[in-house]
Coordinates of C-alpha atoms in Angstrom, one line a residue:
X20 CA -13.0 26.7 80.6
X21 CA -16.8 26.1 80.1
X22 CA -17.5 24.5 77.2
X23 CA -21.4 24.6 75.9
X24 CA -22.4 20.8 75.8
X25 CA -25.8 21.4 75.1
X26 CA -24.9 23.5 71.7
X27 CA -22.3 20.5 70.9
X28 CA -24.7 17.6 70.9
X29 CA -27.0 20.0 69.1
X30 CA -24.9 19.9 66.0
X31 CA -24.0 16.1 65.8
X32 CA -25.3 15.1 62.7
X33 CA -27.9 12.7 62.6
X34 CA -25.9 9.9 61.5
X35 CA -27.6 7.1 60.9
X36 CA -25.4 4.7 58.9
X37 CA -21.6 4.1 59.2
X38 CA -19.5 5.9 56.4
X39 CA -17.4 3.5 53.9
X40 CA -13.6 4.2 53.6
X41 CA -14.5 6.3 50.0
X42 CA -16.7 8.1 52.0
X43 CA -14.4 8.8 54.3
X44 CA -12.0 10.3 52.1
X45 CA -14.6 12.3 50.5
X46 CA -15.8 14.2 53.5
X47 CA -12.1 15.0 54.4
X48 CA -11.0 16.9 51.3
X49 CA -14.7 18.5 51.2
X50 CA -13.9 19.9 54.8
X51 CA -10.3 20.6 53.8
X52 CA -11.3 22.7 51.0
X53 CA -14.2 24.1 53.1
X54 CA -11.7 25.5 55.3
X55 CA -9.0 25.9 53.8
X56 CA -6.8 28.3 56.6
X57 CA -7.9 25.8 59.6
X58 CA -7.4 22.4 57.8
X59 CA -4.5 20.1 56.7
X60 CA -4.5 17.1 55.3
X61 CA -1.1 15.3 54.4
X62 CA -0.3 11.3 54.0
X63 CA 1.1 9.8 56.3
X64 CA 1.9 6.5 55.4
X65 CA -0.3 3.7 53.3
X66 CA -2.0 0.8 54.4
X67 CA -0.5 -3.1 53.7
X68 CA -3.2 -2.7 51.0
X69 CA -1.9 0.5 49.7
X70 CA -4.4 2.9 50.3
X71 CA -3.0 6.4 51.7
X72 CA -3.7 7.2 55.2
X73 CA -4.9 10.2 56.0
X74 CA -3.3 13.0 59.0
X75 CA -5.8 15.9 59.6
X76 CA -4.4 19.1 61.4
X77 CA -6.4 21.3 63.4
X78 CA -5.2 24.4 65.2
X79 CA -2.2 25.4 66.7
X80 CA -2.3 25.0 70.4
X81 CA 0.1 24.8 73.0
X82 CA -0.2 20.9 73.5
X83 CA -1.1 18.0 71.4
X84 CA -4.1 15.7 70.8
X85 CA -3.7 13.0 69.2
X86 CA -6.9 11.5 67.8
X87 CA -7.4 7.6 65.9
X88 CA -10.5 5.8 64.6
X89 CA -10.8 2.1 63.5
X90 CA -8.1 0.0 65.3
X91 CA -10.5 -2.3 65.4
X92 CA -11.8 -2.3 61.8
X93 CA -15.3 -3.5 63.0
X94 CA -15.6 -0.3 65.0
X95 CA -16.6 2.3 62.7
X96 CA -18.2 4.7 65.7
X97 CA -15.3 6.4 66.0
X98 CA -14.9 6.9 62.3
X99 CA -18.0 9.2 62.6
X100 CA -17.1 10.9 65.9
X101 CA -13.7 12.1 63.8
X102 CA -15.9 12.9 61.1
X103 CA -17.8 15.2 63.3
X104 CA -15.2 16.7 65.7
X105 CA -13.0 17.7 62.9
X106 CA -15.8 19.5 61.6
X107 CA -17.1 20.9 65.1
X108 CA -13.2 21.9 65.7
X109 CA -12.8 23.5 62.1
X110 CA -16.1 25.9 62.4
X111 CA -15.5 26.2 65.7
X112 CA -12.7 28.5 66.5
X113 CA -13.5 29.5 70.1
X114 CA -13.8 25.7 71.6
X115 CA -10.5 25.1 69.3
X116 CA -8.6 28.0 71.1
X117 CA -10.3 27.4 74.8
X118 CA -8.7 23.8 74.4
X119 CA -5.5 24.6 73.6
X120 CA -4.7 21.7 71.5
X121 CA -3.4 21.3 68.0
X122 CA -5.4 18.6 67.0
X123 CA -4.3 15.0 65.0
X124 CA -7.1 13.3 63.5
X125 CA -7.1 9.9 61.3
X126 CA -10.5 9.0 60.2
X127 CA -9.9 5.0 59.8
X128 CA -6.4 4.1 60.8
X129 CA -7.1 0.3 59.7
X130 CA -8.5 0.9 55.9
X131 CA -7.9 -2.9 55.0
X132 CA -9.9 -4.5 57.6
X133 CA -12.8 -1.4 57.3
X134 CA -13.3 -2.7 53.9
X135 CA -14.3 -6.3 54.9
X136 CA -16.7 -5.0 57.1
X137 CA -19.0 -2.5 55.2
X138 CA -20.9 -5.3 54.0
X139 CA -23.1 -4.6 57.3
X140 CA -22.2 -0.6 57.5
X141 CA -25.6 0.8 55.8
X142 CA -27.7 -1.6 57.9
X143 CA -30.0 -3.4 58.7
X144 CA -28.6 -3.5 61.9
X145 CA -29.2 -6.4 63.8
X146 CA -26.6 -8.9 65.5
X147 CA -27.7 -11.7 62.6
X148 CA -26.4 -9.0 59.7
X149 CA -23.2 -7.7 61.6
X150 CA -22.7 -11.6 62.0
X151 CA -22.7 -12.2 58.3
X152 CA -20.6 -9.4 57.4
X153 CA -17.8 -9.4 60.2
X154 CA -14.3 -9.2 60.4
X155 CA -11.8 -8.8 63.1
X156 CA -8.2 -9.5 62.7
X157 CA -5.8 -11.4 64.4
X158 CA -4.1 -9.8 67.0
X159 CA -1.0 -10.1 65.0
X160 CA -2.8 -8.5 62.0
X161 CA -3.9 -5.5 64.7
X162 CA -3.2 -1.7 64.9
X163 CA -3.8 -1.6 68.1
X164 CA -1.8 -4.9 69.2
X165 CA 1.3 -4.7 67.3
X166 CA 3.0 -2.0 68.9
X167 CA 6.9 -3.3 70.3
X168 CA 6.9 -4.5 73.9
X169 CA 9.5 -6.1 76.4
X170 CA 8.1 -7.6 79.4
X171 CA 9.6 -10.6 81.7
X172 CA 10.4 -13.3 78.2
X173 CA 8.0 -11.5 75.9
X174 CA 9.5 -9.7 73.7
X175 CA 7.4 -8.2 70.6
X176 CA 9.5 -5.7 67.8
X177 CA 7.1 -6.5 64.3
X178 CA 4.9 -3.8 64.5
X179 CA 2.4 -3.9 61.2
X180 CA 2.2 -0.7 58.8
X181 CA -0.2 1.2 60.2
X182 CA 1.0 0.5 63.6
X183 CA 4.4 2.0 62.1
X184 CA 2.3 5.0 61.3
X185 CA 0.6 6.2 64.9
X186 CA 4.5 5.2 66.2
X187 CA 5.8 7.8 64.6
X188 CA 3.3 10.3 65.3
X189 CA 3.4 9.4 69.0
X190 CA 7.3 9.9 68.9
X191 CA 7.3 13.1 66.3
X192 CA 4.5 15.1 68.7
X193 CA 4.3 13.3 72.3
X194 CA 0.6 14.1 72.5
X195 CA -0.6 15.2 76.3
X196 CA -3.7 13.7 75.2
X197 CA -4.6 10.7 73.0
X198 CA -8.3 9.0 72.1
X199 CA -8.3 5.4 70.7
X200 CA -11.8 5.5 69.2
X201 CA -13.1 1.8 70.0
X202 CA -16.6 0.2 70.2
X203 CA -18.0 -3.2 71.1
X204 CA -21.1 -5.0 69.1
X205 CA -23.4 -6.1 71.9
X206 CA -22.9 -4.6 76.1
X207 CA -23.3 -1.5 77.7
X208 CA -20.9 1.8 77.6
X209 CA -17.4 1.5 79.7
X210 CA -14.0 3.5 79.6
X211 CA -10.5 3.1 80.0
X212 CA -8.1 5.9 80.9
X213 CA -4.5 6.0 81.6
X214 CA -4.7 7.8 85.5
X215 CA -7.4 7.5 87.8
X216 CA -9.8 10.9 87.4
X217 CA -12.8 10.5 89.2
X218 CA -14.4 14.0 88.8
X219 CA -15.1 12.9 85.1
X220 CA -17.0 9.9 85.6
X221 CA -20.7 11.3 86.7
X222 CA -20.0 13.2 83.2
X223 CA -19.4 10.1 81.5
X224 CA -22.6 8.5 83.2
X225 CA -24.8 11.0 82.4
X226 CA -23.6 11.7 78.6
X227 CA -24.5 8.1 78.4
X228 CA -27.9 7.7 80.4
X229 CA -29.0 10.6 78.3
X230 CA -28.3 8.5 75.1
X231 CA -30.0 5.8 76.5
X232 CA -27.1 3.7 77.0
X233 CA -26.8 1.5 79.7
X234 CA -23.4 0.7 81.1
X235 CA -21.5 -2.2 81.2
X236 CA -22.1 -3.3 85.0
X237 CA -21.4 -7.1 85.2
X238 CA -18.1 -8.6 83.8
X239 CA -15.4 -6.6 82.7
X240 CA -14.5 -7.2 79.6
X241 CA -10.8 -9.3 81.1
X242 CA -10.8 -10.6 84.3
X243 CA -7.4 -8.8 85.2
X244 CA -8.8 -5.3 84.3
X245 CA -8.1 -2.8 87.1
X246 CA -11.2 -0.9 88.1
X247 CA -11.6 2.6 89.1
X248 CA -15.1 2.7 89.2
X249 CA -18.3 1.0 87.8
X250 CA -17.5 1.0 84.0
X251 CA -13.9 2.6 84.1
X252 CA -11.0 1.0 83.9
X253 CA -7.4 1.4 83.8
X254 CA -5.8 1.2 80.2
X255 CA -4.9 -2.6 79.6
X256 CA -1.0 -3.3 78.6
X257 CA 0.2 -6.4 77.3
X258 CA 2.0 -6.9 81.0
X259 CA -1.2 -7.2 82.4
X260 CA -2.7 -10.2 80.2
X261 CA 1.2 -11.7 80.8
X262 CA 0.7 -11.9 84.5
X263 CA -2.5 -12.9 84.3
X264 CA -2.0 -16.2 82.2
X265 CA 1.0 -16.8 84.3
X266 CA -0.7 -16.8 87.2
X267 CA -3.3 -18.9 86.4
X268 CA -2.1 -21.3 83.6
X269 CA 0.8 -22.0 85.1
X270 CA 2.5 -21.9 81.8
X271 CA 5.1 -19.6 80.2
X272 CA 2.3 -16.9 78.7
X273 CA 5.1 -16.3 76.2
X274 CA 4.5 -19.6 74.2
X275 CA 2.7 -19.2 70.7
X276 CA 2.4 -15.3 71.7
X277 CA 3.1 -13.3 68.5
X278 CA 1.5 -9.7 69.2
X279 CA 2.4 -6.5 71.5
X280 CA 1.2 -4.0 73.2
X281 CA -1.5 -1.1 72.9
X282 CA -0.6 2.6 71.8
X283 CA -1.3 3.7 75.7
X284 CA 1.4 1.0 77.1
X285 CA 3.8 2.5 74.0
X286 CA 3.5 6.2 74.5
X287 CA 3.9 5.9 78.1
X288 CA 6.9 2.9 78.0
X289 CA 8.9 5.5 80.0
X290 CA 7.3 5.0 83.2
X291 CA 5.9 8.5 82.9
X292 CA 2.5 8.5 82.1
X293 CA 2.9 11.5 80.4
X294 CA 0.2 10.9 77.5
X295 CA -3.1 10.2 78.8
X296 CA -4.9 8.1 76.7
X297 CA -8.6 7.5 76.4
X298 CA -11.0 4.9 75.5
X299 CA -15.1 5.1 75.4
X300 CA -16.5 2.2 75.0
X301 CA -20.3 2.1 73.1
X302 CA -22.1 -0.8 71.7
X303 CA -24.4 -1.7 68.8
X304 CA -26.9 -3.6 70.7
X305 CA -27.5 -3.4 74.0
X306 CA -29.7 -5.3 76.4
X307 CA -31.7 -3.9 80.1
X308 CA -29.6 -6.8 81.9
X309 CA -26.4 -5.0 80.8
X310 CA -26.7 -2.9 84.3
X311 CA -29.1 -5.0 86.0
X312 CA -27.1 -5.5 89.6
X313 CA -29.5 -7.3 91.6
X314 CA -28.8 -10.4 92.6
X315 CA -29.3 -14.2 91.2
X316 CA -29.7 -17.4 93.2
X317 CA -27.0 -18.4 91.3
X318 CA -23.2 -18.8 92.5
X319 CA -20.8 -16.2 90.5
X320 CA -18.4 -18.9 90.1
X321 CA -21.1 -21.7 88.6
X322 CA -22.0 -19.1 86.2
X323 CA -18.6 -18.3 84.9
X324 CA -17.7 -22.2 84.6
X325 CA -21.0 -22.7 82.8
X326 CA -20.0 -20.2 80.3
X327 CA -16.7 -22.1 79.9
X328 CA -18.0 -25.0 78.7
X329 CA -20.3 -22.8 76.5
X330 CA -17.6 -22.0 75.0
X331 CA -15.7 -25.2 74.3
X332 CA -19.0 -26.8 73.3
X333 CA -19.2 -23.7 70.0
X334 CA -15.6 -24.0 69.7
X335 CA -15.5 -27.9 69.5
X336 CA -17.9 -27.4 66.6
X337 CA -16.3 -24.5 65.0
X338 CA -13.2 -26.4 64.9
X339 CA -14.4 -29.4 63.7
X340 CA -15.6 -28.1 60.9
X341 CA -12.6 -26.0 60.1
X342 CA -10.5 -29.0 59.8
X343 CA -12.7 -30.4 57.2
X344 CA -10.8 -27.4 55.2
X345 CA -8.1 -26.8 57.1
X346 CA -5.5 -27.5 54.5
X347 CA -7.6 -25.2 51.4
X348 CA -7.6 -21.8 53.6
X349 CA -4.4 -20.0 52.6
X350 CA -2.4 -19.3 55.8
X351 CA -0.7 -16.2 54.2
X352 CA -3.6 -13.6 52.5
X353 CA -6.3 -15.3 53.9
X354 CA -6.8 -13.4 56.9
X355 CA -10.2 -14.5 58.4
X356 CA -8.7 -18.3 58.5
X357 CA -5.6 -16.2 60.5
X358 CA -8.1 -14.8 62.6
X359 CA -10.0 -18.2 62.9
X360 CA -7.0 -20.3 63.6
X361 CA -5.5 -17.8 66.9
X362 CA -8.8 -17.7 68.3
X363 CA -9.4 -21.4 68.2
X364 CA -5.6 -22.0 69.5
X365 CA -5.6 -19.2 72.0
X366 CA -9.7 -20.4 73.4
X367 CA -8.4 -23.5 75.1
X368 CA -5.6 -21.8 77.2
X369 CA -7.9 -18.4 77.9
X370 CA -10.9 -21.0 78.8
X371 CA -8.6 -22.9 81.6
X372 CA -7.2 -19.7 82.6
X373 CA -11.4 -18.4 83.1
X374 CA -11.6 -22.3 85.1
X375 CA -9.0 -21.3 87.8
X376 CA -10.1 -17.7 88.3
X377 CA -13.7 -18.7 88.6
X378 CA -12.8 -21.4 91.5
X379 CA -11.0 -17.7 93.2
X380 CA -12.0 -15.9 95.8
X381 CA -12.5 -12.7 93.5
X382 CA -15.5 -14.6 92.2
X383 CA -17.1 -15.5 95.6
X384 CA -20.4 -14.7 95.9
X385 CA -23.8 -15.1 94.0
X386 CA -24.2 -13.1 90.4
X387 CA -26.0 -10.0 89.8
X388 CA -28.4 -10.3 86.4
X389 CA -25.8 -8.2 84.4
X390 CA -23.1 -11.0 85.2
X391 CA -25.0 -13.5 84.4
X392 CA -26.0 -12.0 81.3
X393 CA -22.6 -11.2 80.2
X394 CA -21.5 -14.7 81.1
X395 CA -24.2 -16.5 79.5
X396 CA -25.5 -14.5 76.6
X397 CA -22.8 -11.9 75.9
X398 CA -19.9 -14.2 75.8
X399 CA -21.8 -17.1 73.4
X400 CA -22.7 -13.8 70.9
X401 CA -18.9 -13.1 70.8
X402 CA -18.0 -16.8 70.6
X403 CA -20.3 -16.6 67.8
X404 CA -17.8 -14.3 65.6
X405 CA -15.4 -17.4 65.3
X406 CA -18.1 -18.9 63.0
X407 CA -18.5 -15.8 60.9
X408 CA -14.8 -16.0 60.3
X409 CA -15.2 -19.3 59.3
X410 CA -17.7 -18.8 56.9
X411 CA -15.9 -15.8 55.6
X412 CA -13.0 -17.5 55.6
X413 CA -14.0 -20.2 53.5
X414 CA -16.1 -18.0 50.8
X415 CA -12.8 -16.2 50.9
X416 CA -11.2 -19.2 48.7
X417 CA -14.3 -20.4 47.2
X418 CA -14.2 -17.2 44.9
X419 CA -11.0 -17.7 44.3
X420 CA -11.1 -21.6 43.5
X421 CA -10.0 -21.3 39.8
X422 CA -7.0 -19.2 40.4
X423 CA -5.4 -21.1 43.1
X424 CA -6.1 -24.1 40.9
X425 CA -8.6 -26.8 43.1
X426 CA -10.1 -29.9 41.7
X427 CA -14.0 -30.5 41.7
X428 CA -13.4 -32.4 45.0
X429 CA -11.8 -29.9 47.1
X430 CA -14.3 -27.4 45.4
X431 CA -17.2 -29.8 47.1
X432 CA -15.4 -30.1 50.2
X433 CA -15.4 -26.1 50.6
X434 CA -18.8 -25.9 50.1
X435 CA -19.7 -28.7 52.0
X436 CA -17.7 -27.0 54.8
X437 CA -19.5 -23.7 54.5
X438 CA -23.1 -24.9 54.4
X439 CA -22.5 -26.8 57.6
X440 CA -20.6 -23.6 58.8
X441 CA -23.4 -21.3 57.8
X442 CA -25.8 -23.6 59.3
X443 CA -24.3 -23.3 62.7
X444 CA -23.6 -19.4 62.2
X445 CA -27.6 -19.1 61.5
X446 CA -28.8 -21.3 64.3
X447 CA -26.3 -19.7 66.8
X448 CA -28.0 -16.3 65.1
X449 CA -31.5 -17.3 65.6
X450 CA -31.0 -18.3 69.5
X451 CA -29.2 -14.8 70.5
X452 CA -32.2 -13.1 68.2
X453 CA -34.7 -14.7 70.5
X454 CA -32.8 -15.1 74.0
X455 CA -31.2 -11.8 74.0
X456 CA -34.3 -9.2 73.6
X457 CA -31.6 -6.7 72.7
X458 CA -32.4 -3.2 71.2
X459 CA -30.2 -1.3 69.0
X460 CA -28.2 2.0 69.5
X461 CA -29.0 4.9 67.3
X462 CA -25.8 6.0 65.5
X463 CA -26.1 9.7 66.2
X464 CA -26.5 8.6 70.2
X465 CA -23.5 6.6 69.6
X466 CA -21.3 9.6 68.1
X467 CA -22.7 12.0 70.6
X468 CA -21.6 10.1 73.6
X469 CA -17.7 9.1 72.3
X470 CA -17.6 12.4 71.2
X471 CA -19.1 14.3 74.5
X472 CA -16.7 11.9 76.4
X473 CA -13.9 12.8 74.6
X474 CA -14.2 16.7 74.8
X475 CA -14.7 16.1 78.6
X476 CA -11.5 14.0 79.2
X477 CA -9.4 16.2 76.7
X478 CA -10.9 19.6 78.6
X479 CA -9.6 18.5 81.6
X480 CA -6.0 17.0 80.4
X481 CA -5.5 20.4 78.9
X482 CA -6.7 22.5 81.9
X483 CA -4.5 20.2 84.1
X484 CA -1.2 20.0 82.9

């Protein structure tokens, strides 16, 4: 096998916006009926919203690739590397055949929650925008958390229905190789894989450092993560988060835990390992500190408690204000308060858990510019996204005021809540606008790395098993 990188990353488009779901839709059935002989589409199932989701078949090789975009529906990246690779597959015929996969592609497996973020998809792109126009589910509400699990007391069998979806696709074709197309907003480039392959990681390093992408090199992004080496990690499985809450909390992890697993810990619940699953992680925004690892005068342990009470200091205020409107956000369709509401009730316990581990001897030592970075800066920018929920949350049931019936007073009260909640979302805005002298990603760099990882890890799954 030799695939021709250079004449790859030559034909990535040059994105430079994220497609909407429509759009989506429209460039599959335009490269469906482009190609009609190397292309199927079919429906697979439908989102909770209704819309159809979309399968798109791609050769007919000896083993199969599984392919997803959007768990997360505020990662659109991979939404664009499907987009492309389908296309690059389809014209393609030669890299098709020398990889030996029929290919599964689904452009945006979590159409719903895509929707309620393409209010910051065409731009300007900038962390106060993305802030503004955010959504992330609950982990309950999640593709990629809602797969059945049974672990030690936690037991999880309520999978959501586009979970349902890649669970039967995972069962009907057993896929050698699997890529669950995440993103982050603001870090540096990391990657999770099921086994250990270190020949691929100078390739993932220098895909990157051509894109001008730093990577991630101070905290991972949970403390239990198992590294294989700087920026790759072992694929995360509900077990792991379990043991690492019991071990530090002291508490059963299994109370007020209502979500599973990830696709990895599902197609490979035998034991086996059989599917190897990938992950590339790219951000938005990225600052130099992200891989800055010289050292600090500062303890690693002083840096991670002072982000803790970072922490509870935004959430204190964040909740506060929720419970001003606590009892007008609709527990049921509202889905930013259901967001809202786990992250506040699951902060304290993850925020404890952060106390002991910091006072470990894993975090001995004095922090490197990237940790402190992540600790300080990184991890107030993603504490931020509670607020955005809020906001969202209650603008969510000030449009619908009339039809749920409020008086003037608990009209008043919901705006009164979100000015003081937009307030706080703006100021926490302005300071990681100033503090964080971030720059931005181009898109096509983004696309062009995910995807050149992703040919990489699948080229060597298929030439080694």
């Amino acid at each position: 096998m030799g695939m021709d990188m250079k004449e790859i990353i030559a034909r990535v488009p040059d994105y430079t916006c994220f497609m909407t779901v429509d759009e989506l839709d429209q460039s599959t059935q335009k490269l469906a009926s482009e190609y009609p002989d190397r292309v199927q589409v079919r429906c697979v199932g439908h989102s909770r919203a209704g819309h159809p989701i979309q399968l798109i078949k791609i050769g007919h090789g000896s083993k199969n690739a599984l392919v997803f975009a959007c768990p997360h529906p505020n990662e659109p990246i991979g939404s664009l590397t499907v987009d492309f690779l389908t296309r690059e597959l389809a014209s393609n015929e030669e890299l098709e055949k020398e990889l030996d996969y029929t290919w599964y592609f689904i452009k945006c497996i979590d159409i719903d929650g895509s929707r309620m973020n393409e209010g910051w998809f065409k731009g300007p792109f900038g962390i106060t925008n993305y802030m503004h126009h955010y959504f992330r589910p609950a982990f309950r509400d999640q593709v990629e958390w809602t797969f059945p699990v049974k672990y030690k007391k936690l037991e999880f069998n309520s999978p959501i229905p586009e979970t349902k979806v890649l669970m039967d696709l995972i069962d009907t074709l057993r896929p050698e190789f699997m890529f669950s197309l995440h993103n982050l907003g603001f870090g540096g480039a990391y990657w999770y894989i099921t086994k250990n392959i270190p020949e691929l990681y100078p390739k993932f390093y220098d895909i990157v450092k051509q894109m001008g992408i730093p990577r991630k090199l101070g905290e991972a992004e949970v403390p239990y993560a198992v590294t294989f080496a700087p920026a790759v990690f072992q694929m995360m499985k509900a077990r792991d988060s379990y043991d690492y809450n019991e071990r530090f909390t002291g508490k059963d992890p299994v109370a007020g835990h209502n979500y599973g697993t990830s696709s990895d810990e599902y197609a490979n619940r035998d034991g086996q390992n059989r599917t190897m699953t990938f992950v590339c992680e790219l951000p938005y925004f990225y600052s130099d500190k992200i891989d800055d690892t010289s050292l600090t005068d500062c303890d690693r342990s002083d840096v991670i408690l002072e982000s803790c009470d970072m922490k509870e200091k935004l959430d204190g205020q964040t909740h506060a204000i929720f419970q001003r409107v606590e009892d007008l956000l609709s527990g049921d369709d509202n889905y930013f308060r259901r967001a809202l509401e786990e992250k506040l009730r699951g902060g304290a316990e993850s925020i404890k858990a952060q106390r002991a581990w910091a006072k470990s001897p894993e975090c001995a030592g004095k922090a490197t510019q990237a940790q402190m970075f992540d600790n300080l800066y990184v991890m107030r920018y993603f504490r931020c996204t509670n607020l955005c929920l809020l906001v969202r949350g209650i603008d969510f049931e000030l449009n619908r005021a009339a039809e749920r019936g409020f008086t003037a007073e608990q009209v008043q009260r919901l705006h009164d809540a979100f000015d003081a909640a937009n307030a706080l979302l703006d100021s926490e805005c302005a300071y990681l606008e100033e503090n964080m002298h971030y720059q931005i990603t181009p898109v096509r760099n983004l696309v062009t790395a995910q995807a050149v990882c992703g040919l990489l890890t699948a080229e060597y799954v298929s030439s080694h098993s």
